[in-house]
Coordinates of C-alpha atoms in Angstrom, one line a residue:
M246 CA 5.9 -3.5 6.2
S247 CA 8.7 -1.8 4.4
Y248 CA 6.6 0.0 1.8
F249 CA 3.0 0.7 1.4
L250 CA 0.3 -1.2 -1.1
S251 CA 2.6 -4.0 -1.4
Y252 CA 0.0 -6.2 -2.7
F253 CA -2.0 -5.8 -6.4
L254 CA -5.5 -7.2 -6.3
L255 CA -8.6 -6.2 -8.2
R256 CA -8.6 -2.7 -7.1
Q257 CA -5.3 -0.7 -6.1
V258 CA -6.4 1.0 -2.8
T259 CA -3.6 3.2 -2.3
S260 CA 0.0 2.4 -2.6
G261 CA 1.7 -1.6 -4.6
L262 CA 1.9 1.8 -5.3
L263 CA 6.2 1.0 -6.7
A264 CA 7.5 4.4 -8.4
F265 CA 10.4 5.4 -10.3
G266 CA 12.1 7.8 -12.4
T267 CA 15.3 9.7 -12.8
L268 CA 16.3 13.5 -13.9
G269 CA 17.6 12.2 -17.1
S270 CA 15.2 14.0 -19.3
V271 CA 15.0 17.3 -17.2
L272 CA 18.6 17.5 -17.1
L273 CA 18.9 17.3 -21.0
A274 CA 16.2 20.1 -21.1
D275 CA 18.3 22.0 -18.9
V276 CA 21.6 21.5 -20.7
I277 CA 21.0 21.0 -24.4
V278 CA 20.4 24.0 -26.3
P279 CA 19.6 24.7 -30.1
A280 CA 23.4 26.0 -30.6
P281 CA 25.7 24.1 -28.8
T282 CA 28.8 25.8 -30.3
R283 CA 27.5 29.5 -29.3
F284 CA 25.8 28.5 -26.1
G285 CA 27.8 25.2 -24.8
T286 CA 29.6 27.4 -21.9
R287 CA 25.9 28.2 -20.8
G288 CA 25.1 24.6 -20.6
V289 CA 28.0 23.6 -18.6
A290 CA 27.3 26.2 -16.0
Q291 CA 23.3 24.8 -15.5
A292 CA 24.6 21.5 -15.1
Q293 CA 27.1 22.8 -12.3
D294 CA 24.4 24.7 -11.0
I295 CA 22.5 21.7 -10.7
E296 CA 25.1 19.6 -9.2
E297 CA 25.6 22.3 -6.6
V298 CA 22.1 22.3 -5.6
N299 CA 22.0 18.3 -5.3
V300 CA 25.0 18.4 -3.1
R301 CA 23.7 21.3 -0.8
V302 CA 20.3 19.9 -0.3
Y303 CA 21.8 16.4 0.6
R304 CA 24.3 17.8 3.0
Q305 CA 21.8 19.8 4.7
A306 CA 18.9 17.0 5.0
S307 CA 20.4 13.7 5.2
P308 CA 21.7 14.0 8.8
A309 CA 18.1 14.4 9.9
V310 CA 16.8 11.3 8.3
V311 CA 16.6 8.1 10.0
S312 CA 15.9 4.4 9.3
I313 CA 13.2 2.8 11.3
Q314 CA 13.0 -0.9 12.1
T315 CA 10.3 -3.0 13.4
Q316 CA 9.8 -6.7 13.9
T317 CA 7.9 -6.9 10.5
G318 CA 9.8 -4.4 8.3
T319 CA 11.5 -1.1 7.5
G320 CA 10.9 2.4 6.7
S321 CA 12.5 6.1 6.7
G322 CA 11.4 8.9 8.9
S323 CA 12.4 12.6 9.3
I324 CA 13.7 14.3 12.7
I325 CA 11.5 17.6 12.8
S326 CA 12.5 18.8 16.3
P327 CA 16.0 18.8 18.4
D328 CA 14.4 16.8 20.9
G329 CA 13.7 13.7 19.0
L330 CA 10.4 14.0 17.4
I331 CA 10.4 12.0 14.0
L332 CA 7.8 11.9 11.4
T333 CA 6.9 8.9 9.1
N334 CA 4.4 6.8 7.9
A335 CA 1.7 4.9 9.8
H336 CA 2.0 1.9 7.6
V337 CA 5.5 1.6 8.7
V338 CA 5.2 1.4 12.5
S339 CA 1.1 0.5 12.5
N340 CA 1.9 -3.0 14.4
A341 CA 4.6 -1.7 17.0
R342 CA 4.8 0.1 20.0
Q343 CA 8.5 0.3 20.4
V344 CA 10.9 0.8 17.4
R345 CA 14.5 0.9 16.6
V346 CA 15.6 4.2 15.0
I347 CA 19.2 4.4 13.3
L348 CA 20.5 7.8 12.9
A349 CA 22.5 9.0 10.0
D350 CA 25.5 8.9 12.0
G351 CA 25.1 5.4 12.9
R352 CA 23.7 5.7 16.3
R353 CA 20.9 3.2 17.5
L354 CA 17.9 4.6 19.5
D355 CA 15.0 3.2 21.0
G356 CA 11.9 4.9 19.8
E357 CA 8.1 5.1 21.0
V358 CA 5.4 5.4 18.5
I359 CA 3.4 8.2 19.8
A360 CA 0.8 9.1 17.7
F361 CA -1.2 8.3 14.4
A362 CA -3.2 10.5 12.2
E363 CA -7.1 10.3 12.1
G364 CA -9.2 9.1 9.2
G365 CA -6.7 6.5 8.1
L366 CA -4.3 9.1 6.6
D367 CA -0.8 7.5 6.3
L368 CA 1.1 9.3 9.1
A369 CA 2.5 8.5 12.7
A370 CA 5.2 10.2 14.9
V371 CA 7.7 8.4 17.1
R372 CA 9.9 9.9 19.9
V373 CA 13.4 9.3 20.9
R374 CA 15.3 10.3 23.9
A375 CA 17.9 12.8 22.5
Q376 CA 18.9 16.1 22.5
N377 CA 20.1 18.8 20.0
L378 CA 19.3 16.5 17.2
P379 CA 19.5 17.8 13.4
T380 CA 16.4 18.4 12.1
I381 CA 14.6 19.0 8.5
P382 CA 12.6 22.5 8.2
L383 CA 9.1 22.3 7.2
A384 CA 8.1 24.1 4.0
T385 CA 5.0 26.6 4.3
P386 CA 1.8 24.6 3.3
G387 CA 0.4 25.6 -0.3
S388 CA 4.1 26.5 -1.4
V389 CA 4.5 23.6 -4.0
E390 CA 4.0 23.9 -7.9
V391 CA 4.1 21.5 -10.6
G392 CA 7.4 21.6 -12.2
Q393 CA 9.4 22.6 -9.1
R394 CA 12.5 20.2 -8.5
A395 CA 12.0 17.6 -5.9
F396 CA 14.4 15.4 -3.7
A397 CA 13.9 12.3 -1.7
I398 CA 16.1 10.6 0.9
G399 CA 15.6 7.4 2.5
T400 CA 16.6 3.5 3.1
P401 CA 15.4 1.8 0.1
F402 CA 14.9 -1.7 0.5
G403 CA 15.8 -1.4 4.2
Q404 CA 19.4 -1.4 3.5
F405 CA 20.8 1.5 1.8
Q406 CA 20.5 4.0 4.3
G407 CA 20.7 7.8 3.0
T408 CA 20.0 7.2 -0.6
F409 CA 19.4 10.3 -2.5
T410 CA 17.3 10.7 -5.5
T411 CA 16.1 13.7 -7.9
G412 CA 13.4 14.6 -9.9
I413 CA 10.4 17.1 -10.2
V414 CA 6.8 17.7 -8.8
S415 CA 4.8 16.0 -11.5
R416 CA 1.4 16.6 -10.5
L417 CA -0.7 18.2 -7.3
D418 CA -3.8 16.6 -6.2
T419 CA -5.2 19.1 -3.8
N420 CA -8.3 17.2 -3.0
R421 CA -6.4 14.3 -1.5
G422 CA -3.5 16.4 -0.3
L423 CA -0.9 14.3 -2.4
I424 CA 2.0 15.2 -4.3
Q425 CA 2.9 13.2 -7.3
T426 CA 6.9 13.1 -8.3
D427 CA 9.1 11.1 -10.6
A428 CA 11.8 11.3 -8.1
A429 CA 12.8 7.4 -7.4
I430 CA 11.1 6.2 -4.3
N431 CA 11.7 2.6 -3.5
P432 CA 10.4 0.1 -1.1
G433 CA 11.9 1.2 2.3
N434 CA 11.7 4.9 1.2
S435 CA 8.3 5.2 3.2
G436 CA 8.0 8.0 5.7
G437 CA 11.2 9.5 4.4
P438 CA 11.1 13.2 3.2
L439 CA 10.4 15.0 0.0
L440 CA 12.2 18.1 0.0
N441 CA 12.5 21.3 -2.2
S442 CA 15.6 23.0 -3.5
Q443 CA 16.1 24.9 0.2
G444 CA 15.9 21.5 1.7
Q445 CA 12.7 22.0 3.3
M446 CA 10.2 19.1 3.7
I447 CA 7.4 19.5 1.0
G448 CA 6.0 16.1 1.8
V449 CA 6.3 12.7 3.2
N450 CA 7.1 10.0 0.9
S451 CA 4.3 7.2 1.1
A452 CA 3.8 5.1 -2.0
I453 CA 5.0 4.1 -5.2
F454 CA 2.9 3.0 -8.2
S455 CA 3.3 0.2 -10.5
P456 CA 0.9 -0.7 -13.2
R457 CA -0.8 -4.4 -13.6
G458 CA 1.6 -6.8 -14.0
T459 CA 4.8 -4.7 -13.4
S460 CA 7.2 -4.0 -10.7
G461 CA 9.5 -1.7 -12.1
N462 CA 10.3 2.2 -12.0
T463 CA 7.6 3.8 -13.7
G464 CA 8.2 7.3 -12.6
I465 CA 5.3 7.8 -10.4
G466 CA 5.7 8.3 -6.7
F467 CA 3.3 10.0 -3.8
A468 CA 3.9 12.1 -1.0
I469 CA 1.6 13.4 1.6
S470 CA 1.8 17.4 1.2
M471 CA 2.5 19.6 4.0
D472 CA -1.3 20.7 3.8
R473 CA -2.1 17.3 5.5
V474 CA 0.9 16.9 7.6
Q475 CA 0.6 20.3 9.5
P476 CA -2.5 19.6 11.0
F477 CA -1.4 16.2 12.2
L478 CA 1.8 17.7 13.9
V479 CA -0.5 20.4 15.7
A480 CA -2.5 17.7 17.0
V481 CA 0.6 15.8 18.1
R482 CA 1.9 18.6 19.9
E483 CA -1.3 19.3 21.6
G484 CA -1.7 15.7 22.7
R485 CA -5.0 15.2 20.7
A486 CA -3.6 12.6 18.2
P487 CA -4.6 8.8 18.9
R488 CA -1.9 6.8 20.3
T489 CA -2.9 3.8 18.4
A490 CA -4.0 3.3 14.9
Q491 CA -7.7 3.7 14.6
Q492 CA -8.1 2.2 11.2
A493 CA -5.8 0.8 8.5
P494 CA -3.7 3.6 6.9
Q495 CA -4.6 4.8 3.5
L496 CA -2.7 7.2 1.3
G497 CA -4.6 10.0 0.9
G498 CA -6.7 9.2 4.1
G499 CA -10.4 9.1 4.2
P500 CA -13.6 9.5 6.5
T501 CA -13.1 8.2 10.0
A502 CA -14.1 4.5 10.2
R503 CA -17.1 3.5 12.4
R504 CA -16.2 0.4 14.5
I505 CA -18.5 -2.5 14.4
T506 CA -18.6 -5.9 15.9
L507 CA -18.1 -9.2 14.5
N508 CA -21.6 -11.1 14.6
G509 CA -23.3 -7.8 15.2
A510 CA -26.5 -6.2 13.8
P511 CA -26.3 -5.7 10.1
V512 CA -25.2 -1.9 9.2
Q513 CA -27.3 0.4 7.1
G514 CA -25.5 2.7 5.4
V515 CA -25.3 5.1 2.4
L516 CA -22.5 6.3 -0.2
S517 CA -22.9 9.8 -1.2
S518 CA -20.6 12.6 -2.2
S519 CA -19.4 13.4 1.5
S520 CA -18.2 9.8 1.9
G521 CA -14.5 8.7 1.0
V522 CA -13.1 9.0 -2.4
L523 CA -10.5 6.2 -3.7
S524 CA -7.7 7.5 -5.3
S525 CA -7.2 4.6 -7.4
D526 CA -10.6 5.0 -9.6
S527 CA -12.6 7.9 -7.9
S528 CA -15.4 5.6 -6.5
F529 CA -17.0 6.5 -3.2
F530 CA -16.5 4.3 0.1
N531 CA -17.4 4.2 3.7
A532 CA -14.5 2.8 6.1
Y533 CA -15.7 0.4 9.1
T534 CA -13.3 -1.2 11.4
F535 CA -13.4 -4.5 13.6
Q536 CA -10.8 -6.1 15.9
G537 CA -9.7 -9.6 14.7
Q538 CA -7.8 -12.5 15.9
A539 CA -5.1 -14.4 14.1
G540 CA -6.6 -17.7 12.3
Q541 CA -10.2 -16.4 12.8
E542 CA -12.4 -16.6 9.6
V543 CA -14.7 -14.0 8.7
T544 CA -17.4 -13.6 6.0
I545 CA -18.3 -9.9 4.9
E546 CA -21.5 -9.1 3.0
M547 CA -22.5 -5.9 1.1
T548 CA -25.8 -5.9 -0.6
S549 CA -27.7 -3.3 -2.5
R550 CA -30.5 -2.4 -4.8
E551 CA -29.2 1.1 -5.5
V552 CA -25.5 0.8 -6.0
N553 CA -23.0 -2.3 -7.4
P554 CA -21.4 -3.0 -4.1
Y555 CA -17.5 -3.5 -4.0
L556 CA -15.8 -4.9 -0.9
I557 CA -12.3 -4.4 0.1
L558 CA -10.5 -5.8 3.3
L559 CA -7.5 -4.3 4.5
R560 CA -4.8 -5.7 7.1
P561 CA -3.9 -3.6 10.2
D562 CA -0.7 -2.2 8.2
G563 CA -3.0 -1.2 5.3
S564 CA -2.2 -3.7 2.7
D565 CA -4.9 -5.6 0.8
L566 CA -6.0 -8.9 1.9
A567 CA -9.2 -9.6 0.0
Q568 CA -11.5 -7.9 -2.3
D569 CA -14.7 -8.8 -4.2
N570 CA -17.2 -7.6 -6.8
D571 CA -20.0 -10.1 -7.5
S572 CA -19.6 -13.5 -5.4
G573 CA -22.7 -12.6 -3.3
G574 CA -25.0 -12.8 -6.4
D575 CA -27.2 -10.2 -8.0
R576 CA -24.1 -7.8 -8.3
N577 CA -23.7 -8.1 -4.4
A578 CA -20.2 -8.6 -2.8
R579 CA -19.4 -11.4 -0.4
L580 CA -15.7 -12.2 0.7
T581 CA -14.4 -14.7 3.0
A582 CA -11.1 -15.0 4.6
V583 CA -8.9 -16.1 7.2
L584 CA -7.2 -13.3 9.2
P585 CA -3.2 -13.8 9.3
E586 CA -2.5 -11.7 12.6
T587 CA -4.6 -10.3 15.4
G588 CA -5.3 -6.4 15.1
L589 CA -7.5 -3.7 13.9
Y590 CA -9.0 -4.7 10.3
T591 CA -10.7 -2.1 7.8
I592 CA -13.5 -2.9 5.5
L593 CA -14.2 -0.4 2.6
A594 CA -17.7 -0.5 1.6
N595 CA -17.2 0.6 -2.2
T596 CA -18.6 0.7 -5.7
F597 CA -17.6 -1.2 -8.8
E598 CA -18.0 2.2 -10.8
A599 CA -17.1 5.8 -9.7
G600 CA -20.0 8.3 -8.9
E601 CA -22.3 5.4 -7.6
T602 CA -24.7 6.8 -4.7
G603 CA -27.1 5.0 -2.7
R604 CA -28.2 2.7 0.2
Y605 CA -26.5 -0.5 1.2
R606 CA -26.2 -3.3 3.9
L607 CA -23.3 -4.8 5.4
S608 CA -22.7 -7.5 7.5
A609 CA -19.7 -9.5 9.2
V610 CA -19.7 -12.6 10.7
T611 CA -17.6 -15.2 12.0
G612 CA -17.2 -18.4 10.0
A613 CA -17.5 -19.2 6.2
G614 CA -21.2 -17.9 6.2
P615 CA -24.0 -18.9 3.7
G616 CA -23.5 -19.8 0.1
T617 CA -19.8 -20.4 0.5
A618 CA -18.5 -22.6 -2.5
T619 CA -16.1 -24.9 -0.4
A620 CA -16.0 -25.6 3.3
P621 CA -12.7 -26.0 4.8
N622 CA -11.0 -29.2 6.0
P623 CA -11.3 -29.1 9.8
N624 CA -8.3 -31.4 9.9
S625 CA -6.0 -28.7 8.2
R626 CA -4.8 -25.4 9.6
I627 CA -6.1 -22.8 7.2
L628 CA -3.6 -19.9 6.6
L629 CA -5.5 -18.0 4.1
R630 CA -9.1 -18.5 2.5
V631 CA -10.7 -15.9 -0.2
E632 CA -13.7 -15.9 -2.4
G633 CA -12.8 -13.9 -5.2
S634 CA -13.7 -13.4 -8.7
L635 CA -12.0 -12.5 -12.2
G636 CA -13.6 -9.9 -14.2
P637 CA -13.4 -6.7 -16.2
N638 CA -11.5 -5.0 -13.3
S639 CA -9.1 -7.6 -12.5
L640 CA -5.3 -7.4 -13.2
V641 CA -3.9 -8.6 -16.8
W642 CA -1.1 -11.2 -17.1
A643 CA 1.4 -9.8 -19.6
E644 CA 2.7 -12.9 -21.1
D645 CA -1.0 -14.3 -22.2
N646 CA -3.4 -11.6 -21.3
S647 CA -5.0 -13.9 -19.0
L648 CA -6.6 -12.3 -16.0
Y649 CA -5.4 -12.7 -12.3
Q650 CA -5.7 -11.7 -8.8
E651 CA -2.7 -11.6 -6.3
Y652 CA -2.4 -12.5 -2.8
A653 CA 0.5 -12.1 -0.3
L654 CA 1.6 -15.1 1.8
D655 CA 4.1 -15.0 4.8
G656 CA 6.1 -18.0 5.2
Q657 CA 9.1 -19.4 6.8
A658 CA 11.7 -21.5 5.3
G659 CA 10.9 -25.3 5.1
Q660 CA 7.3 -24.7 5.7
T661 CA 5.0 -26.8 3.4
V662 CA 1.8 -25.4 2.0
T663 CA -0.9 -26.3 0.0
I664 CA -2.5 -23.9 -2.1
T665 CA -6.0 -24.7 -4.0
M666 CA -7.7 -22.7 -6.2
E667 CA -11.3 -24.2 -7.1
S668 CA -14.1 -22.8 -9.5
I669 CA -17.2 -24.1 -11.6
E670 CA -17.1 -21.3 -14.1
F671 CA -13.8 -21.6 -15.4
D672 CA -10.2 -23.2 -15.7
T673 CA -7.9 -22.1 -13.0
Y674 CA -4.2 -21.6 -12.8
L675 CA -2.0 -21.3 -9.9
I676 CA 1.4 -19.5 -9.6
L677 CA 3.8 -19.0 -6.4
L678 CA 6.3 -16.5 -6.8
D679 CA 9.1 -15.6 -4.2
A680 CA 10.1 -11.7 -2.7
N681 CA 12.1 -11.5 -6.0
G682 CA 9.4 -12.7 -8.5
R683 CA 11.0 -16.1 -9.2
V684 CA 8.6 -18.8 -9.6
V685 CA 8.7 -21.2 -6.7
G686 CA 5.7 -23.6 -8.3
Q687 CA 2.7 -23.6 -10.5
N688 CA -0.2 -25.8 -11.5
D689 CA -2.8 -26.0 -13.9
D690 CA -5.2 -29.0 -13.1
E691 CA -5.0 -30.8 -9.9
S692 CA -6.0 -34.2 -11.8
P693 CA -6.9 -35.2 -15.3
S694 CA -10.4 -35.0 -14.6
S695 CA -10.4 -31.5 -12.7
T696 CA -9.9 -28.0 -14.1
N697 CA -9.1 -26.7 -10.2
S698 CA -5.7 -26.2 -9.2
R699 CA -3.6 -27.7 -6.5
L700 CA -0.1 -26.6 -5.6
T701 CA 2.0 -28.2 -2.6
V702 CA 5.5 -26.6 -2.2
T703 CA 8.1 -26.3 0.6
L704 CA 9.0 -22.9 1.0
P705 CA 12.9 -22.3 0.1
R706 CA 13.2 -19.2 2.5
T707 CA 11.6 -17.1 5.0
G708 CA 9.7 -14.0 3.6
T709 CA 6.6 -12.8 1.8
Y710 CA 5.5 -14.9 -1.3
R711 CA 2.8 -13.9 -3.9
I712 CA 0.3 -15.9 -5.0
I713 CA -1.2 -15.4 -8.5
A714 CA -4.7 -16.7 -8.7
N715 CA -4.9 -16.9 -12.5
A716 CA -7.1 -18.4 -15.4
Y717 CA -5.7 -20.7 -17.9
D718 CA -6.3 -18.8 -20.5
R719 CA -7.5 -15.1 -21.7
N720 CA -11.2 -16.1 -21.8
G721 CA -11.4 -17.5 -18.0
R722 CA -13.8 -15.4 -15.9
G723 CA -16.0 -16.0 -12.9
R724 CA -15.8 -16.7 -9.3
Y725 CA -13.3 -19.0 -7.4
V726 CA -12.3 -19.8 -3.7
L727 CA -8.8 -19.6 -3.0
T728 CA -7.4 -21.9 0.1
V729 CA -3.8 -22.0 1.7
R730 CA -3.2 -24.6 4.1

């Protein structure tokens, strides 16, 4: 993946965290003064000082910022030692053992992924075989202040290596070790450095935030602060850091996941103040992982009499695969999904509202499980199958204020897919968008006598498509089953 949280579902776990902003308003605040005829020269001098700082920071840091390529996407990284130790995001390299590293001077080196942070924290280390490489110095933990200037360098969209953007530190989340900034962070910047005016790294750019129904620059980006980075680097240098990802990466990290086995005994768990906390809504969660195989169908259930269960299933790279609130009946959660790839999946046992604590029961089994609304056609290859619901916490389609949930589909040029959305509780509506947000196809009713939706299309190009599981109007609410064949 070239950026974190690229999929927007009922609840944003970390990242489609997309962020953006310029320093325009800040520069105006520095340059414009109440009496321009008297202080005009001073304003020009301030602008020149800002320009000189920008140029100096870029010249100092950019030689040590690299582009990282994997078989599934691109990201960025920072060289932090002359012998080739590179810091990046876990979600950039989570499915790779070997990567291609492109230096600022154009050299291409083979890199080995050597370490991941524990607790799902979105950090990883890569090693290349080289000597006397340029490096980025690390700022002292705790030295960042709100209002100070911030600079980001990376490879946005995987093709504009060495792009430089400026802004300020907008907010510090010390509980989660995150720096919020308005410096523009774009897809592909993940893993690159956030810098101070001395050219020191103050954080690792990890996510960009887009409100529901938008994908543009909103001026909100996040970086993992040095308070979290330094302990990880100590573990790497001492050989204590895991060499493989232990769970799906999350922006601010969380509790170490408990490993479970599909079809094993149900888990009895407790959510409390010692559980993890979701960045999106401050609700508590516990994490569980299981090894899944591509094409395998799994059903996960979370039941409780003490909390309102909410389930989130993350792909190995940390992006959302499925979420559910009430499909299990009596406020319980149930989701069924066909796994798109082989790897380590993470379940977040969560609650609908912040602050809920109490006991619950969690199970994960292969197959559709009991109570599934629609059984798959055994003669078709299922690419994705999810039980979901539209409700108060769903995304809102800006054009008509109808509710929707979004899913990702990795497709090949010329591939024909059939997408169905079925519900007995509301009138469904399907939309398929390409990676640029263009409509590939849409459908309301599969027949004059049915309010279910069916869409069959031949994909025009290879890439990631967005499936919008929508309601026909703003009143549409309830459970549904989405299937892609």
